Amino acid sequence: MSIRFKLLLPLVLAVVSLSLIFHLYWLPGYVLDEEDNIRQQEIAYIEALGASLVPSLLASDLAQIHATLDSISARRPHWKAVSLHNASQVRLYPIDKNNADAQNLFRISHTIKYENDALANLSVDLDVSTLLDAETKHITSLEIYLLLFSLAITIVAALLLDRWIRQPLKLMVSATNRIVDGDFSHNIRQHSKDEVGQLTAAIDQMQSQLEARQKQTALQHRILEVITNAQARFIRDANPQQLFDKLLNDILSLTNSEYGFIGEILYDGDAPYLKTFAITNIAWNEQTREFYEKNAPNGLEFRNMQTLFGAAIVNGENIITNNPPKDSRAAGIPDGHPSLDAFLGIPFKREDKVIGMVGIANRPEGYDDTVINYLKPIINTCTQIVEAYKAEQTRLKIEMLVREREIRMRTVVNNVTEGIITTNDKGIIESFNPAAENLFGYLATEVISKNISLLVPDSHSASHDRYIANYLRHGKSHIVGLGREVEGKRKDGSVFPLEVTVSEMWVEGERMFCSVMRDITERKKLDKMKDEFVSTVSHELRTPLTSIRGSLGVLASGKLGEFPAKASNLLNIANNNSERLLFLINDLLDMEKLASGKMEFQYKPLELNNFLQEAVEANQGYGEQYSVNFIISKSQQDLLIYADRNRMMQVLSNLLSNAAKFSPEGSSVEISAVLNNDIIRISVSDHGSGIPEEFQSQIFERFTQVDGSSTRSVGGTGLGLNIAKAIVEKHCGKIGFTSHSGGGTTFYVDLPRLEDTIRTSANNTLQKIV
Amino acid sequence: MWLRNSQTFLKFIILTILVWCPPASALAAEKVYTFGVVPQFDARRIKNIWQPIIDAVNKQTGIKIELVGSANIQTFEKQFTEGEFDFAYMNPYHLVKAQQAQGYQPFLRDVGRMLFGIIVVRKDSPIEQVADLHGKTVAFPAPNALGAALIPRTEFGEIYKIEITPKYVRSHDSVYLNVLLGQAAAGGGVQKTFNTQPDNIRNALKIIYQTRKVAPHPIAVHPRVSEEVRGKILNAFLSLGNTAEGKALLKEIPMSQIGEAFAQDYEPLKHLGLDKYYVE
């Protein structure tokens, strides 16, 4: 249904409806009313006529009456029959009786009176329809005129609607179809000054906007294509120059620029300089051409920052200039260089640091923020690519370094004298260096992927697996992290002593263990020889020394009489030194026992809080000697360990005496016992000068004292900590310290809480089970 | 000097008078003569008949004659009695009266016929003769209509010795209609008017009596009208009678043969005894 039809239809319907209403409703009503009016009018007329006939009636002037009635009848064709009868009903008019058919006629009968006496009766038969016919014809004519007029109006309206609405609509449809087909070349142009004109103008505007958006979308697609291609090339190509060459060409094409460059910003110290990834070949002579061909592939370097691009690098901001010759930032161009009519430099920034830039030149219409805006995605991509390229370069460098280090490490590992075995958390051997091969007699290929228990003597194999399991499960180390003396089993089945240090490491998310071990057979022999020597010597020394000390004690007691002061002093010196020798010998003997495994321990549950109190009281003398106050700063109730009380006291006495020796006078030494994840840490903290760094690694070695000089100010054998360490380790514990030179030292002993330990009688060794 | 100036002034006055006051002949030429017509018919018909004639006479003579109407016969009679008309077409009895009142003299008449009255009844009426009219209602145009009323009434009374109830119905047409429609047993008219009735009226009536004949209606002239003017008018009428167009006009009066009339033509009327029946 066309718009013309839709617009005209209501008009036509209105006209038809009005006509129907007029003809079928109004007109009949009007006719009835008119009929009535006519009758009333005729009645009035007839009454008036009757009145006018009175004189003639009175005068019996029938001629006048006839003439009057004839005349009126002639003028009133709707009077079909007129008759006048006198009071005696004698017809006075007409001469001949009326033969008119009275049907469908309306009779008006009027009595003509004179002075209340009836003179005559005037009767008129009206054919109202005649009058109405005329009226109806008149109205029908009017109807027809109105219909014709309406038709004319409709035609005019149709023509005007066609001109004002349909044709513009057709133009709009045509324009819209062209827009759908992507043709934005034609505008409607003719805009009337009404709502249709506003619509056509809106369509023109919409077309312009769609065209602009289409161009914008095409530009965005092009930009997306450039970015996608750049990213694909980056993933695919190892050669950055090809990638940036293409990217530069795409940017130049997008912006309709003549030439440009893309490069990274490097630093020579603090001075930035530009090194190109890609640069348009604008060589203008043989020299520049040679220079370009030789250097461009590796990147041209530009160090003069007093230039337009330099301004972008230094300031980290976009540079636009559409009149470079007059721009103060421009350094000028060499002779022969193609003209520079417009320049745009955009730095690539990452966290405010300029890492690269693009510079393009000679866009015919110049550069503005619009160009910068639509280049933004590409600039972001360039930034990411440059960054990724730099990271890749860095990664390659690091890889190379790592590789070199690996080679170095491998060389070291392969050449160390210690055996280095790495296992996973299931004890499967993953690496086995040549020294390990030598130690165990296996080739690496024979043991790799096998369980390390292969190298453990059968008697220790089960416990070794348990140690690992416990560590993995609970982090409780038996040998992990600790240097331990164990036994290994060679390929030929022979067992030999090893010193093993096991460290935990994480490689690519997997837990691994690295065991560094050395064959200590010789050392053990030497130690044994030394220990035996020490023991023998100690024993041979202690026996007479005890006698000497006893004798000196008696003499010094004065039980045998008083001696002169000098002699008394000499006696005291001799007594003290002999006591000192005794301590040394005891320590040496203890050391020997520990080393030989002959030291016996009486393990019992030991309540720490009370034990610490006793330790403090036992060593109070030391404290007073050095004017140091022992304070139990923290000790929880019901902390139990499974320990040999005397040996543990020995340990604590050593720590307390050391703390007192190295604390300034008047200071305090804090003792604490703290439970942490089933490990009780007993700490002894002093505020002394701390352990110098150079001695820290040796502090638990034999005969090591901070002051090793012959005029040392503090006493001691230098064996205390070593013995303490051995005792603590026999208790399945750990001893250590934290120290800062000048800031005090804290020695700590970590021991397992009582309920987690049981003792096996076989080796007199603590095993931990949960 | 004063004399010369007064002479000049006098000439000026005379000249002015002459300019403003037309000469007698001019005055005489500009006089409008009144022409009355007995209202035998309705005014319109009378005008239709007489105006063309008057116009023709005016044209021929250059004398302005104005047709003057009369509402009815009584008025007409009064008018000529008072000498309002310069010329008048009247019935013969009126002439007698006019002669007596103002000295009107006949100067033109239809010389081809004589005037008489007729008594008509419906054709289906049982009345056959005048004697049958005794005690009946008889319609007349007007009491003094000569042929239609006066002469018949005179003869009813003087000759037939009957008494009737006259009904004056204003016009000859009305008489015939009254008779036709039974409002009167009979009616008095004249042949001329009877003949002009429509067929349906004329054919429905019959004439039962004719009265004595007298000279017909003359055109009379007031004695104040100059001989010269009278002569011109006379000649004009007579000239009309000599042309086909004029004859046709005159026939409508009706005057089928116009000729000069003389006073003695109407002398017999003075002896008919009409006065007794004339209603003043």
Tab-separated table of C-alpha atoms in Angstrom, chain A residues 232-428:
chain	number	residue	atom	x	y	z
A	232	ALA	CA	51.895	-12.442	13.781
A	233	ARG	CA	55.183	-11.402	12.316
A	234	PHE	CA	56.615	-10.921	15.740
A	235	ILE	CA	55.569	-14.411	16.748
A	236	ARG	CA	56.735	-15.881	13.481
A	237	ASP	CA	59.809	-13.885	12.536
A	238	ALA	CA	63.020	-13.786	14.457
A	239	ASN	CA	64.244	-10.871	12.379
A	240	PRO	CA	62.912	-7.684	13.917
A	241	GLN	CA	64.014	-5.564	10.998
A	242	GLN	CA	61.559	-7.212	8.626
A	243	LEU	CA	58.788	-6.815	11.156
A	244	PHE	CA	59.475	-3.140	11.796
A	245	ASP	CA	60.086	-2.472	8.109
A	246	LYS	CA	56.593	-3.716	7.359
A	247	LEU	CA	55.140	-1.923	10.342
A	248	LEU	CA	56.761	1.328	9.293
A	249	ASN	CA	55.387	0.931	5.775
A	250	ASP	CA	51.924	0.284	7.179
A	251	ILE	CA	52.111	3.387	9.355
A	252	LEU	CA	53.305	5.499	6.454
A	253	SER	CA	50.515	4.124	4.296
A	254	LEU	CA	47.845	4.697	6.939
A	255	THR	CA	48.894	8.270	7.549
A	256	ASN	CA	49.766	9.053	3.945
A	257	SER	CA	53.231	10.083	5.087
A	258	GLU	CA	56.283	10.140	2.893
A	259	TYR	CA	59.008	8.709	5.104
A	260	GLY	CA	59.783	7.799	8.686
A	261	PHE	CA	61.486	5.516	11.157
A	262	ILE	CA	60.832	3.199	14.086
A	263	GLY	CA	63.514	2.648	16.643
A	264	GLU	CA	64.376	1.791	20.223
A	265	ILE	CA	65.871	4.117	22.755
A	266	LEU	CA	69.068	2.908	24.338
A	267	TYR	CA	71.207	4.570	26.948
A	268	ASP	CA	74.843	5.299	26.949
A	269	GLY	CA	75.162	5.916	30.644
A	270	ASP	CA	72.438	8.498	31.201
A	271	ALA	CA	72.433	9.763	27.629
A	272	PRO	CA	69.685	8.346	25.463
A	273	TYR	CA	70.138	7.677	21.814
A	274	LEU	CA	67.970	6.315	19.058
A	275	LYS	CA	68.773	3.072	17.296
A	276	THR	CA	66.492	2.359	14.387
A	277	PHE	CA	64.692	-0.888	13.749
A	278	ALA	CA	63.449	0.388	10.433
A	279	ILE	CA	63.995	3.594	8.510
A	280	THR	CA	62.846	4.698	5.077
A	281	ASN	CA	65.591	4.798	2.532
A	282	ILE	CA	65.753	8.487	1.697
A	283	ALA	CA	69.360	8.358	0.575
A	284	TRP	CA	69.957	11.261	-1.733
A	285	ASN	CA	73.362	10.475	-3.038
A	286	GLU	CA	75.853	7.656	-3.441
A	287	GLN	CA	77.420	8.291	-0.089
A	288	THR	CA	74.206	8.247	1.866
A	289	ARG	CA	73.053	5.267	-0.121
A	290	GLU	CA	76.154	3.299	0.778
A	291	PHE	CA	75.835	4.390	4.374
A	292	TYR	CA	72.225	3.263	4.481
A	293	GLU	CA	72.833	-0.111	2.887
A	294	LYS	CA	75.705	-0.825	5.193
A	295	ASN	CA	74.231	0.312	8.494
A	296	ALA	CA	70.482	0.292	8.268
A	297	PRO	CA	70.086	-3.481	8.679
A	298	ASN	CA	71.836	-3.310	12.038
A	299	GLY	CA	70.149	-0.103	13.029
A	300	LEU	CA	71.281	3.461	12.524
A	301	GLU	CA	72.185	5.303	15.689
A	302	PHE	CA	71.255	8.923	16.231
A	303	ARG	CA	72.669	10.596	19.295
A	304	ASN	CA	71.857	14.255	18.648
A	305	MET	CA	68.959	15.033	20.955
A	306	GLN	CA	68.773	18.654	19.765
A	307	THR	CA	66.352	17.567	17.095
A	308	LEU	CA	62.651	17.061	16.712
A	309	PHE	CA	62.900	13.380	17.449
A	310	GLY	CA	65.317	14.173	20.245
A	311	ALA	CA	62.685	16.416	21.803
A	312	ALA	CA	60.236	13.510	21.758
A	313	ILE	CA	62.777	11.224	23.390
A	314	VAL	CA	63.932	13.686	26.012
A	315	ASN	CA	60.503	15.005	26.958
A	316	GLY	CA	58.641	11.756	26.466
A	317	GLU	CA	55.877	13.635	24.669
A	318	ASN	CA	54.419	13.613	21.156
A	319	ILE	CA	55.971	16.146	18.830
A	320	ILE	CA	53.881	17.686	16.066
A	321	THR	CA	55.221	20.288	13.771
A	322	ASN	CA	53.711	21.279	10.457
A	323	ASN	CA	56.386	23.894	9.782
A	324	PRO	CA	59.699	22.326	10.770
A	325	PRO	CA	61.906	25.074	9.277
A	326	LYS	CA	60.376	27.496	11.749
A	327	ASP	CA	60.304	25.079	14.675
A	328	SER	CA	62.992	25.901	17.242
A	329	ARG	CA	63.290	22.264	18.182
A	330	ALA	CA	64.380	21.237	14.680
A	331	ALA	CA	68.136	20.940	14.096
A	332	GLY	CA	67.938	21.522	10.383
A	333	ILE	CA	68.518	18.962	7.684
A	334	PRO	CA	71.636	18.115	5.709
A	335	ASP	CA	72.052	19.403	2.195
A	336	GLY	CA	70.332	17.168	-0.259
A	337	HIS	CA	68.049	15.693	2.386
A	338	PRO	CA	64.441	15.466	1.131
A	339	SER	CA	62.328	18.333	2.374
A	340	LEU	CA	60.774	18.081	5.786
A	341	ASP	CA	57.377	19.771	5.582
A	342	ALA	CA	55.697	18.157	8.534
A	343	PHE	CA	56.830	15.854	11.280
A	344	LEU	CA	55.157	13.682	13.914
A	345	GLY	CA	57.168	11.941	16.575
A	346	ILE	CA	55.474	9.595	19.049
A	347	PRO	CA	57.511	8.037	21.860
A	348	PHE	CA	56.838	4.511	23.123
A	349	LYS	CA	56.637	4.686	26.851
A	350	ARG	CA	56.544	2.050	29.518
A	351	GLU	CA	56.080	3.323	33.040
A	352	ASP	CA	57.260	6.806	32.099
A	353	LYS	CA	60.403	5.502	30.473
A	354	VAL	CA	60.830	6.064	26.747
A	355	ILE	CA	61.788	2.758	25.207
A	356	GLY	CA	61.298	3.585	21.549
A	357	MET	CA	59.636	5.931	19.132
A	358	VAL	CA	58.198	6.330	15.676
A	359	GLY	CA	58.760	9.373	13.535
A	360	ILE	CA	56.900	10.073	10.305
A	361	ALA	CA	57.068	13.004	7.935
A	362	ASN	CA	55.373	14.915	5.135
A	363	ARG	CA	51.690	14.062	5.422
A	364	PRO	CA	50.225	16.414	2.823
A	365	GLU	CA	47.583	17.816	5.124
A	366	GLY	CA	49.907	17.930	8.082
A	367	TYR	CA	49.607	16.168	11.439
A	368	ASP	CA	47.238	16.741	14.303
A	369	ASP	CA	45.795	15.033	17.334
A	370	THR	CA	43.381	13.088	15.129
A	371	VAL	CA	46.298	11.223	13.548
A	372	ILE	CA	47.775	10.568	16.961
A	373	ASN	CA	44.459	9.237	18.202
A	374	TYR	CA	43.972	6.713	15.480
A	375	LEU	CA	47.600	5.650	15.624
A	376	LYS	CA	47.296	4.951	19.347
A	377	PRO	CA	46.531	1.212	19.005
A	378	ILE	CA	49.471	0.807	16.640
A	379	ILE	CA	51.722	2.794	18.943
A	380	ASN	CA	50.631	0.566	21.823
A	381	THR	CA	51.434	-2.476	19.727
A	382	CYS	CA	54.807	-1.007	18.755
A	383	THR	CA	55.499	-0.346	22.416
A	384	GLN	CA	54.607	-3.921	23.308
A	385	ILE	CA	56.680	-5.294	20.463
A	386	VAL	CA	59.678	-3.157	21.359
A	387	GLU	CA	59.278	-4.145	24.970
A	388	ALA	CA	58.904	-7.795	24.028
A	389	TYR	CA	61.892	-7.495	21.737
A	390	LYS	CA	63.959	-5.985	24.518
A	391	ALA	CA	62.740	-8.665	26.912
A	392	GLU	CA	63.571	-11.287	24.327
A	393	GLN	CA	67.025	-9.818	23.961
A	394	THR	CA	67.407	-9.791	27.715
A	395	ARG	CA	66.102	-13.326	27.933
A	396	LEU	CA	68.528	-14.463	25.306
A	397	LYS	CA	71.326	-12.771	27.200
A	398	ILE	CA	70.182	-14.356	30.420
A	399	GLU	CA	69.808	-17.702	28.718
A	400	MET	CA	73.278	-17.355	27.413
A	401	LEU	CA	74.515	-16.412	30.854
A	402	VAL	CA	72.590	-19.244	32.386
A	403	ARG	CA	73.919	-21.591	29.806
A	404	GLU	CA	77.426	-20.401	30.468
A	405	ARG	CA	76.863	-20.645	34.151
A	406	GLU	CA	75.399	-24.056	33.716
A	407	ILE	CA	78.409	-25.114	31.762
A	408	ARG	CA	80.589	-23.609	34.413
A	409	MET	CA	78.559	-25.228	37.122
A	410	ARG	CA	78.593	-28.504	35.344
A	411	THR	CA	82.336	-28.212	35.008
A	412	VAL	CA	82.610	-27.419	38.688
A	413	VAL	CA	80.228	-30.197	39.618
A	414	ASN	CA	82.007	-32.575	37.389
A	415	ASN	CA	85.337	-31.587	38.767
A	416	VAL	CA	84.706	-31.214	42.460
A	417	THR	CA	86.080	-33.786	44.690
A	418	GLU	CA	82.831	-34.045	46.605
A	419	GLY	CA	80.187	-36.322	45.305
A	420	ILE	CA	77.032	-34.480	44.336
A	421	ILE	CA	73.869	-36.454	43.982
A	422	THR	CA	70.478	-34.925	43.266
A	423	THR	CA	67.316	-36.793	43.993
A	424	ASN	CA	63.630	-35.992	43.711
A	425	ASP	CA	61.274	-36.082	46.645
A	426	LYS	CA	60.835	-39.799	46.154
A	427	GLY	CA	64.519	-40.415	46.496
A	428	ILE	CA	65.057	-41.185	42.829
